[in-house]
Amino acid sequence: MKDTSAEISQIQFEMMMKLGAKRRIEIASEMFMAARGMMLSSMPAGLSDREIKRRVFELTYGESLPDDFFKKRG
């Protein structure tokens, strides 16, 4: 979705660049955790941990987990 004008996008970018690297990382982490929370809240109750991980991966990266992802390595 792109509902912000180019002018406002530039202002937002400049504001973010004025922040320190630590704060930008904090904001990115907060945004990721908020998005993850929305993903989790949209899932039906009773899913296994494995199914939750699979769905979060697919929603985050837009592709399926490799078939051997949960295979024990040793």
Short mmCIF file of C-alpha atoms in Angstrom, two decimals:
data_model
loop_
_atom_site.label_atom_id
_atom_site.label_comp_id
_atom_site.label_asym_id
_atom_site.label_seq_id
_atom_site.Cartn_x
_atom_site.Cartn_y
_atom_site.Cartn_z
CA MET A 1 0.00 0.00 0.00
CA LYS A 2 1.37 3.41 -0.93
CA ASP A 3 -0.85 6.16 0.43
CA THR A 4 1.83 8.71 1.38
CA SER A 5 2.87 11.48 -0.97
CA ALA A 6 6.47 11.69 -2.16
CA GLU A 7 6.92 14.95 -0.24
CA ILE A 8 5.77 13.44 3.07
CA SER A 9 7.82 10.29 2.45
CA GLN A 10 10.92 12.47 2.02
CA ILE A 11 10.18 14.32 5.27
CA GLN A 12 9.72 11.01 7.12
CA PHE A 13 12.98 9.68 5.66
CA GLU A 14 14.88 12.79 6.73
CA MET A 15 13.43 12.56 10.24
CA MET A 16 14.48 8.92 10.53
CA MET A 17 17.99 9.68 9.31
CA LYS A 18 18.36 12.29 12.07
CA LEU A 19 17.86 9.56 14.66
CA GLY A 20 20.80 7.54 15.87
CA ALA A 21 21.36 4.02 14.56
CA LYS A 22 20.35 2.52 17.90
CA ARG A 23 16.98 4.27 17.86
CA ARG A 24 16.33 3.30 14.23
CA ILE A 25 17.00 -0.34 15.14
CA GLU A 26 14.65 -0.04 18.13
CA ILE A 27 11.88 1.36 15.90
CA ALA A 28 12.39 -1.39 13.31
CA SER A 29 12.25 -4.03 16.05
CA GLU A 30 9.08 -2.53 17.50
CA MET A 31 7.46 -2.51 14.06
CA PHE A 32 8.45 -6.12 13.42
CA MET A 33 7.09 -7.25 16.79
CA ALA A 34 3.82 -5.37 16.15
CA ALA A 35 3.48 -7.06 12.75
CA ARG A 36 4.28 -10.46 14.30
CA GLY A 37 1.65 -9.85 16.98
CA MET A 38 -0.94 -9.13 14.29
CA MET A 39 0.03 -12.32 12.47
CA LEU A 40 -0.31 -14.38 15.64
CA SER A 41 -3.64 -12.84 16.59
CA SER A 42 -5.05 -13.69 13.16
CA MET A 43 -4.32 -17.41 13.54
CA PRO A 44 -6.89 -19.88 14.81
CA ALA A 45 -6.53 -21.13 18.37
CA GLY A 46 -5.04 -24.53 19.03
CA LEU A 47 -2.27 -24.57 16.43
CA SER A 48 0.89 -26.46 17.32
CA ASP A 49 4.12 -24.53 17.86
CA ARG A 50 5.43 -26.02 14.63
CA GLU A 51 2.38 -24.82 12.66
CA ILE A 52 2.62 -21.34 14.18
CA LYS A 53 6.29 -21.11 13.21
CA ARG A 54 5.50 -22.31 9.69
CA ARG A 55 2.73 -19.75 9.23
CA VAL A 56 4.76 -16.86 10.68
CA PHE A 57 7.63 -17.72 8.32
CA GLU A 58 5.34 -17.87 5.30
CA LEU A 59 3.62 -14.59 6.17
CA THR A 60 6.96 -12.87 6.85
CA TYR A 61 8.94 -14.10 3.86
CA GLY A 62 6.22 -14.97 1.36
CA GLU A 63 7.48 -18.49 0.77
CA SER A 64 7.19 -21.92 2.32
CA LEU A 65 9.62 -23.32 4.84
CA PRO A 66 12.02 -25.88 3.38
CA ASP A 67 10.72 -29.44 3.87
CA ASP A 68 13.64 -30.30 6.12
CA PHE A 69 13.38 -27.23 8.36
CA PHE A 70 12.26 -29.15 11.45
CA LYS A 71 14.55 -32.13 10.78
CA LYS A 72 17.02 -32.78 13.59
CA ARG A 73 20.56 -31.98 12.62
CA GLY A 74 23.43 -33.48 14.36
#
